[in-house]
């Protein structure tokens, strides 16, 4: 690995109590270029703009995918990653579907550890605070030809993340727009998946909803995801979540929630969830809660769902009553080294640089 430390680090001006998530970037980044059929040297360099052309194929033809993950700092200043091997496997699964070259485990994990180690002072202390990390792969060849590119870049950038205590949100069940289709790229973290979701989400926002529950593209009768999150439904004391497929992202937070629910002895079924079943459960009073899970927010609890012009209010549960909030606490306590890790999910980043 080639390491070039910043000669003008900005960490001294960073205020952990006053910054914008997603717009504040740490002092360094990882970059690695692919050309002539192979990856070059991994470079840890000062964060900043790179010279690209508007003819770059990643912009014109959408060969781009990414991951989302976090690093956490405990009260003693130790730094931890959470299940990074899952992100490594998934970025290569996405890259394969988009006809892009796989990154090596050394590139991904060693680059990740070096970046987090060097910029560990950017990770804010405090409950819920973290460093949000974005590994990505995109085509860089300059060519206005609709074909597989010959040049790519692998990069890792990161932004400090604040403690996120989200209020419950209202979501609309989509009965027209779809996030993904059979044979498509719904299971991949392809950049274009998110672009295609913005317009339907804007329409839902205009109707007073913060987010969408995506349904299947052929019948719109079954839940798939919610916004950029996997979705869970609780009816009585049983949790349901749709099985992953070529249309549904294999979420790492989702998988963690499933295992934590099983550890607690909560009944959880991975099976299709029909809109009809959810509406009927609301009508007969057995629908207890619906929530989404993902890296950035961990858990987003829903207070109402919109369907066919009706707004169905959901019960407001206490921390003790809510499976969503209980499992969220279990997960965050493991991530932040506030609880034992029986699964071996937590990975300590030793200081070396």
CSV table of C-alpha atoms in Angstrom, one decimal:
chain,number,residue,atom,x,y,z
A,1,UNK,CA,0.0,0.0,0.0
A,2,UNK,CA,1.3,3.5,-0.9
A,3,UNK,CA,0.6,6.0,1.9
A,4,UNK,CA,0.6,9.7,1.3
A,5,UNK,CA,-0.4,11.6,4.5
A,6,UNK,CA,-2.1,14.9,4.2
A,7,UNK,CA,0.2,17.9,4.7
A,8,UNK,CA,-2.7,20.1,5.7
A,9,UNK,CA,-5.1,17.9,7.8
A,10,UNK,CA,-8.4,19.4,8.7
A,11,UNK,CA,-9.0,17.4,11.8
A,12,UNK,CA,-8.0,20.3,14.0
A,13,UNK,CA,-10.9,22.3,12.7
A,14,UNK,CA,-13.5,19.5,13.0
A,15,UNK,CA,-16.2,20.2,15.5
A,16,UNK,CA,-17.8,16.8,16.5
A,17,UNK,CA,-20.9,18.7,17.8
A,18,UNK,CA,-21.4,20.8,14.6
A,19,UNK,CA,-21.0,19.1,11.3
A,20,UNK,CA,-23.1,17.9,8.3
A,21,UNK,CA,-23.4,14.2,7.8
A,22,UNK,CA,-22.6,13.3,4.2
A,23,UNK,CA,-20.9,16.6,3.4
A,24,UNK,CA,-18.1,16.5,5.9
A,25,UNK,CA,-15.2,14.2,4.7
A,26,UNK,CA,-12.3,12.9,6.6
A,27,UNK,CA,-8.7,13.8,5.7
A,28,UNK,CA,-7.9,10.8,3.6
A,29,UNK,CA,-9.3,8.3,1.1
A,30,UNK,CA,-8.4,5.1,-0.6
A,31,UNK,CA,-8.0,4.8,-4.4
A,32,UNK,CA,-6.9,2.0,-6.7
A,33,UNK,CA,-7.1,1.9,-10.5
A,34,UNK,CA,-7.8,-1.0,-12.8
A,35,UNK,CA,-6.3,-1.1,-16.2
A,36,UNK,CA,-4.9,-3.7,-18.6
A,37,UNK,CA,-6.8,-6.4,-16.8
A,38,UNK,CA,-5.5,-5.9,-13.3
A,39,UNK,CA,-5.7,-3.7,-10.3
A,40,UNK,CA,-2.7,-1.4,-9.5
A,41,UNK,CA,-1.4,-0.2,-6.2
A,42,UNK,CA,-3.7,0.7,-3.4
A,43,UNK,CA,-3.1,4.3,-2.4
A,44,UNK,CA,-4.1,6.0,0.8
A,45,UNK,CA,-4.0,9.7,-0.1
A,46,UNK,CA,-5.4,13.1,1.0
A,47,UNK,CA,-9.1,13.4,0.3
A,48,UNK,CA,-9.9,15.6,-2.6
A,49,UNK,CA,-11.3,15.9,-6.2
A,50,UNK,CA,-10.0,13.6,-9.0
A,51,UNK,CA,-9.6,14.5,-12.7
A,52,UNK,CA,-12.4,12.9,-14.7
A,53,UNK,CA,-14.1,13.6,-18.0
A,54,UNK,CA,-17.8,13.9,-18.8
A,55,UNK,CA,-17.1,11.0,-21.2
A,56,UNK,CA,-16.3,8.7,-18.3
A,57,UNK,CA,-18.3,5.5,-18.9
A,58,UNK,CA,-19.4,5.2,-15.3
A,59,UNK,CA,-21.4,8.4,-15.7
A,60,UNK,CA,-22.7,7.6,-19.2
A,61,UNK,CA,-23.6,3.9,-18.8
A,62,UNK,CA,-24.0,3.4,-15.1
A,63,UNK,CA,-21.3,0.9,-14.2
A,64,UNK,CA,-21.1,1.9,-10.6
A,65,UNK,CA,-21.8,0.2,-7.3
A,66,UNK,CA,-21.0,0.9,-3.6
A,67,UNK,CA,-21.3,-0.3,0.0
A,68,UNK,CA,-22.3,1.4,3.2
A,69,UNK,CA,-20.7,0.5,6.5
A,70,UNK,CA,-19.6,2.1,9.8
A,71,UNK,CA,-16.7,2.3,12.2
A,72,UNK,CA,-17.4,2.9,15.9
A,73,UNK,CA,-15.4,4.3,18.8
A,74,UNK,CA,-15.9,3.0,22.3
A,75,UNK,CA,-15.4,4.9,25.6
A,76,UNK,CA,-11.7,3.8,25.7
A,77,UNK,CA,-11.0,5.1,22.2
A,78,UNK,CA,-10.8,1.7,20.6
A,79,UNK,CA,-12.2,1.5,17.0
A,80,UNK,CA,-14.4,-1.3,15.7
A,81,UNK,CA,-15.8,-2.3,12.3
A,82,UNK,CA,-18.9,-4.4,12.0
A,83,UNK,CA,-19.0,-7.5,9.8
A,84,UNK,CA,-16.7,-6.0,7.1
A,85,UNK,CA,-16.4,-9.4,5.4
A,86,UNK,CA,-20.1,-9.2,4.5
A,87,UNK,CA,-19.6,-5.8,2.7
A,88,UNK,CA,-16.5,-7.3,0.9
A,89,UNK,CA,-18.6,-10.2,-0.4
A,90,UNK,CA,-21.5,-8.0,-1.4
A,91,UNK,CA,-19.5,-5.4,-3.3
A,92,UNK,CA,-18.1,-8.1,-5.5
A,93,UNK,CA,-21.5,-9.6,-6.0
A,94,UNK,CA,-22.7,-6.2,-7.2
A,95,UNK,CA,-19.6,-5.7,-9.3
A,96,UNK,CA,-20.1,-9.1,-11.0
A,97,UNK,CA,-23.7,-8.3,-12.0
A,98,UNK,CA,-22.6,-5.0,-13.5
A,99,UNK,CA,-19.7,-6.7,-15.4
A,100,UNK,CA,-17.0,-4.9,-13.3
A,101,UNK,CA,-13.8,-6.5,-12.0
A,102,UNK,CA,-13.9,-7.9,-8.4
A,103,UNK,CA,-11.7,-6.3,-5.8
A,104,UNK,CA,-9.4,-8.5,-3.7
A,105,UNK,CA,-9.9,-9.1,0.0
A,106,UNK,CA,-6.6,-7.4,0.7
A,107,UNK,CA,-7.5,-4.3,-1.3
A,108,UNK,CA,-10.9,-4.0,0.5
A,109,UNK,CA,-10.1,-5.0,4.1
A,110,UNK,CA,-6.5,-3.7,4.4
A,111,UNK,CA,-7.5,-0.5,2.7
A,112,UNK,CA,-10.4,-0.1,5.0
A,113,UNK,CA,-8.4,-0.7,8.1
A,114,UNK,CA,-5.6,1.6,7.1
A,115,UNK,CA,-8.0,4.5,6.3
A,116,UNK,CA,-9.9,4.1,9.6
A,117,UNK,CA,-6.7,3.8,11.5
A,118,UNK,CA,-5.1,6.9,10.0
A,119,UNK,CA,-8.2,9.0,10.5
A,120,UNK,CA,-9.5,7.5,13.7
A,121,UNK,CA,-9.6,11.0,15.3
A,122,UNK,CA,-12.5,11.8,13.0
A,123,UNK,CA,-14.7,9.2,14.6
A,124,UNK,CA,-16.8,11.1,17.2
A,125,UNK,CA,-17.3,9.8,20.7
A,126,UNK,CA,-20.8,9.3,22.1
A,127,UNK,CA,-23.8,7.0,21.8
A,128,UNK,CA,-25.0,6.7,18.3
A,129,UNK,CA,-22.0,8.5,16.7
A,130,UNK,CA,-19.9,6.7,14.1
A,131,UNK,CA,-17.9,7.0,10.9
A,132,UNK,CA,-20.0,6.2,7.8
A,133,UNK,CA,-17.8,4.5,5.2
A,134,UNK,CA,-18.5,4.3,1.5
A,135,UNK,CA,-16.4,1.8,-0.6
A,136,UNK,CA,-17.3,2.1,-4.3
A,137,UNK,CA,-16.3,0.8,-7.7
A,138,UNK,CA,-17.0,2.8,-11.0
A,139,UNK,CA,-15.9,2.8,-14.6
A,140,UNK,CA,-13.4,5.5,-15.5
A,141,UNK,CA,-12.6,4.9,-19.2
A,142,UNK,CA,-13.3,7.8,-21.5
A,143,UNK,CA,-15.4,6.4,-24.3
A,144,UNK,CA,-18.9,7.1,-25.6
A,145,UNK,CA,-19.5,3.4,-26.5
A,146,UNK,CA,-22.2,1.3,-24.9
A,147,UNK,CA,-20.0,-1.6,-23.8
A,148,UNK,CA,-18.1,-2.9,-20.8
A,149,UNK,CA,-15.4,-0.5,-19.8
A,150,UNK,CA,-11.7,-1.3,-19.6
A,151,UNK,CA,-10.7,1.0,-16.8
A,152,UNK,CA,-12.2,1.3,-13.3
A,153,UNK,CA,-11.5,2.9,-9.9
A,154,UNK,CA,-12.0,1.4,-6.5
A,155,UNK,CA,-12.2,4.0,-3.8
A,156,UNK,CA,-13.2,4.4,-0.1
A,157,UNK,CA,-14.4,7.7,1.3
A,158,UNK,CA,-15.9,8.4,4.7
A,159,UNK,CA,-17.9,11.0,6.6
A,160,UNK,CA,-18.6,11.4,10.4
A,161,UNK,CA,-22.1,10.4,11.4
A,162,UNK,CA,-24.1,12.0,14.2
A,163,UNK,CA,-26.2,10.2,16.8
A,164,UNK,CA,-29.4,9.5,14.8
A,165,UNK,CA,-32.6,9.5,16.8
A,166,UNK,CA,-35.2,9.4,14.1
A,167,UNK,CA,-38.9,10.2,14.7
A,168,UNK,CA,-41.3,7.6,13.4
A,169,UNK,CA,-42.2,8.2,9.8
A,170,UNK,CA,-45.2,7.7,7.5
A,171,UNK,CA,-44.7,5.5,4.4
A,172,UNK,CA,-46.7,4.9,1.3
A,173,UNK,CA,-47.3,1.4,-0.1
A,174,UNK,CA,-46.4,1.7,-3.8
A,175,UNK,CA,-49.1,0.3,-6.1
A,176,UNK,CA,-47.5,1.5,-9.4
A,177,UNK,CA,-43.7,2.2,-9.2
A,178,UNK,CA,-41.3,-0.6,-8.5
A,179,UNK,CA,-37.8,-0.6,-7.2
A,180,UNK,CA,-36.7,-3.7,-9.1
A,181,UNK,CA,-37.8,-6.5,-11.4
A,182,UNK,CA,-36.9,-10.2,-11.9
A,183,UNK,CA,-33.7,-10.5,-13.9
A,184,UNK,CA,-32.6,-7.0,-13.0
A,185,UNK,CA,-30.1,-5.5,-10.5
A,186,UNK,CA,-32.3,-5.2,-7.4
A,187,UNK,CA,-30.0,-7.4,-5.3
A,188,UNK,CA,-27.0,-5.3,-6.1
A,189,UNK,CA,-26.0,-1.9,-4.6
A,190,UNK,CA,-26.0,-0.4,-8.1
A,191,UNK,CA,-25.9,3.4,-8.2
A,192,UNK,CA,-28.8,3.4,-10.7
A,193,UNK,CA,-31.1,1.7,-8.3
A,194,UNK,CA,-31.1,4.8,-6.1
A,195,UNK,CA,-31.5,7.3,-8.9
A,196,UNK,CA,-34.6,5.4,-10.2
A,197,UNK,CA,-36.1,5.6,-6.7
A,198,UNK,CA,-35.8,9.3,-6.3
A,199,UNK,CA,-38.8,10.4,-8.5
A,200,UNK,CA,-41.4,8.0,-6.9
A,201,UNK,CA,-40.1,9.0,-3.5
A,202,UNK,CA,-40.6,12.7,-4.4
A,203,UNK,CA,-44.2,12.0,-5.4
A,204,UNK,CA,-44.8,10.2,-2.0
A,205,UNK,CA,-43.2,13.2,-0.2
A,206,UNK,CA,-45.6,15.5,-2.1
A,207,UNK,CA,-48.4,13.5,-0.6
A,208,UNK,CA,-47.1,13.9,2.9
A,209,UNK,CA,-45.1,10.6,3.2
A,210,UNK,CA,-41.5,10.4,4.1
A,211,UNK,CA,-40.8,7.1,2.3
A,212,UNK,CA,-42.1,4.3,0.2
A,213,UNK,CA,-42.7,0.6,0.8
A,214,UNK,CA,-41.8,-1.0,-2.5
A,215,UNK,CA,-44.0,-3.8,-3.7
A,216,UNK,CA,-43.4,-6.5,-6.4
A,217,UNK,CA,-43.3,-5.2,-10.0
A,218,UNK,CA,-45.8,-7.7,-11.4
A,219,UNK,CA,-48.8,-7.5,-9.0
A,220,UNK,CA,-47.9,-4.9,-6.3
A,221,UNK,CA,-49.3,-7.4,-3.8
A,222,UNK,CA,-46.2,-8.2,-1.8
A,223,UNK,CA,-43.8,-6.1,0.3
A,224,UNK,CA,-40.2,-6.0,-0.9
A,225,UNK,CA,-38.2,-3.2,0.6
A,226,UNK,CA,-38.9,0.2,2.2
A,227,UNK,CA,-37.0,3.2,0.7
A,228,UNK,CA,-33.3,2.1,0.9
A,229,UNK,CA,-34.0,-0.3,3.7
A,230,UNK,CA,-35.1,-3.9,4.3
A,231,UNK,CA,-38.5,-4.1,5.9
A,232,UNK,CA,-39.9,-6.0,8.9
A,233,UNK,CA,-43.6,-6.5,9.9
A,234,UNK,CA,-44.8,-7.6,13.4
A,235,UNK,CA,-48.2,-9.2,13.6
A,236,UNK,CA,-49.1,-10.1,17.2
A,237,UNK,CA,-45.7,-11.4,18.5
A,238,UNK,CA,-44.3,-12.8,15.2
A,239,UNK,CA,-41.9,-10.9,13.0
A,240,UNK,CA,-42.1,-11.3,9.2
A,241,UNK,CA,-39.5,-10.2,6.6
A,242,UNK,CA,-39.4,-11.0,2.9
A,243,UNK,CA,-36.8,-13.5,1.7
A,244,UNK,CA,-33.9,-12.0,-0.2
A,245,UNK,CA,-34.0,-12.6,-4.0
A,246,UNK,CA,-32.6,-11.1,-7.2
A,247,UNK,CA,-35.0,-8.1,-6.4
A,248,UNK,CA,-34.2,-7.6,-2.7
A,249,UNK,CA,-30.9,-6.5,-1.2
A,250,UNK,CA,-29.2,-9.0,1.2
A,251,UNK,CA,-28.9,-6.4,3.9
A,252,UNK,CA,-26.3,-6.9,6.6
A,253,UNK,CA,-28.4,-5.0,9.2
A,254,UNK,CA,-31.4,-7.2,8.1
A,255,UNK,CA,-29.4,-10.4,8.7
A,256,UNK,CA,-28.2,-9.1,12.1
A,257,UNK,CA,-31.8,-8.4,13.2
A,258,UNK,CA,-32.8,-11.9,12.2
A,259,UNK,CA,-30.1,-13.5,14.3
A,260,UNK,CA,-30.7,-11.2,17.2
A,261,UNK,CA,-34.4,-12.0,17.2
A,262,UNK,CA,-33.6,-15.7,17.1
A,263,UNK,CA,-31.2,-15.3,20.1
A,264,UNK,CA,-34.0,-13.6,22.1
A,265,UNK,CA,-36.4,-16.4,21.2
A,266,UNK,CA,-38.7,-14.1,19.2
A,267,UNK,CA,-40.6,-15.9,16.5
A,268,UNK,CA,-39.4,-14.7,13.1
A,269,UNK,CA,-40.5,-15.9,9.7
A,270,UNK,CA,-38.7,-15.2,6.5
A,271,UNK,CA,-41.5,-15.4,4.0
A,272,UNK,CA,-43.5,-13.2,1.5
A,273,UNK,CA,-45.6,-10.6,3.2
A,274,UNK,CA,-48.8,-9.7,1.3
A,275,UNK,CA,-50.2,-6.2,1.4
A,276,UNK,CA,-53.6,-7.8,2.0
A,277,UNK,CA,-52.3,-9.6,5.2
A,278,UNK,CA,-50.9,-6.3,6.6
A,279,UNK,CA,-54.1,-4.3,5.9
A,280,UNK,CA,-56.3,-7.1,7.4
A,281,UNK,CA,-54.0,-7.2,10.5
A,282,UNK,CA,-54.4,-3.5,10.9
A,283,UNK,CA,-58.2,-3.8,10.7
A,284,UNK,CA,-58.4,-6.6,13.3
A,285,UNK,CA,-55.8,-4.9,15.6
A,286,UNK,CA,-53.0,-7.5,15.4
A,287,UNK,CA,-50.6,-5.3,13.4
A,288,UNK,CA,-48.2,-4.1,16.1
A,289,UNK,CA,-45.3,-2.4,14.2
A,290,UNK,CA,-43.6,-2.1,10.9
A,291,UNK,CA,-40.0,-0.8,10.5
A,292,UNK,CA,-37.1,-0.6,8.1
A,293,UNK,CA,-33.4,-1.4,8.8
A,294,UNK,CA,-30.2,-0.2,7.1
A,295,UNK,CA,-26.7,0.8,7.9
A,296,UNK,CA,-27.2,4.6,8.1
A,297,UNK,CA,-30.3,4.8,10.3
A,298,UNK,CA,-30.1,1.2,11.8
A,299,UNK,CA,-33.9,1.3,12.5
A,300,UNK,CA,-36.7,3.5,11.1
A,301,UNK,CA,-40.0,2.9,12.9
A,302,UNK,CA,-43.2,3.6,10.9
A,303,UNK,CA,-46.1,5.5,12.5
A,304,UNK,CA,-48.5,5.1,9.5
A,305,UNK,CA,-48.8,3.5,6.1
A,306,UNK,CA,-50.7,4.9,3.2
A,307,UNK,CA,-52.6,2.5,1.0
A,308,UNK,CA,-55.3,3.2,-1.7
A,309,UNK,CA,-55.9,6.7,-0.4
A,310,UNK,CA,-56.2,5.7,3.2
A,311,UNK,CA,-53.7,6.4,6.0
A,312,UNK,CA,-53.5,3.6,8.4
A,313,UNK,CA,-52.1,4.6,11.8
A,314,UNK,CA,-49.9,2.2,13.7
A,315,UNK,CA,-49.7,1.8,17.5
A,316,UNK,CA,-47.1,3.9,19.4
A,317,UNK,CA,-45.1,1.5,21.4
A,318,UNK,CA,-42.7,2.1,24.3
A,319,UNK,CA,-39.1,0.8,24.2
A,320,UNK,CA,-40.1,-2.2,26.3
A,321,UNK,CA,-43.0,-3.0,24.0
A,322,UNK,CA,-41.3,-2.6,20.7
A,323,UNK,CA,-39.4,-5.4,19.1
A,324,UNK,CA,-37.9,-3.0,16.6
A,325,UNK,CA,-36.3,-0.8,19.3
A,326,UNK,CA,-35.3,-3.7,21.5
A,327,UNK,CA,-33.4,-5.4,18.6
A,328,UNK,CA,-31.9,-2.0,17.6
A,329,UNK,CA,-30.4,-1.6,21.1
A,330,UNK,CA,-29.1,-5.1,21.0
A,331,UNK,CA,-27.4,-4.4,17.7
A,332,UNK,CA,-25.9,-1.0,18.6
A,333,UNK,CA,-24.6,-2.3,21.9
A,334,UNK,CA,-22.6,-5.0,20.0
A,335,UNK,CA,-21.4,-2.5,17.4
A,336,UNK,CA,-20.2,0.0,20.0
A,337,UNK,CA,-18.6,-2.5,22.4
A,338,UNK,CA,-21.2,-2.0,25.1
A,339,UNK,CA,-22.2,-5.7,25.2
A,340,UNK,CA,-20.7,-9.1,24.6
A,341,UNK,CA,-20.4,-10.2,20.9
A,342,UNK,CA,-21.6,-13.8,20.8
A,343,UNK,CA,-21.6,-13.8,17.0
A,344,UNK,CA,-18.0,-12.6,16.4
A,345,UNK,CA,-19.3,-9.6,14.4
A,346,UNK,CA,-17.1,-6.9,15.9
A,347,UNK,CA,-13.7,-6.3,14.4
A,348,UNK,CA,-11.1,-4.2,16.3
A,349,UNK,CA,-8.9,-1.9,14.2
A,350,UNK,CA,-5.5,-1.9,15.9
A,351,UNK,CA,-3.5,1.4,15.7
A,352,UNK,CA,-0.5,0.9,13.3
A,353,UNK,CA,-0.1,4.1,11.3
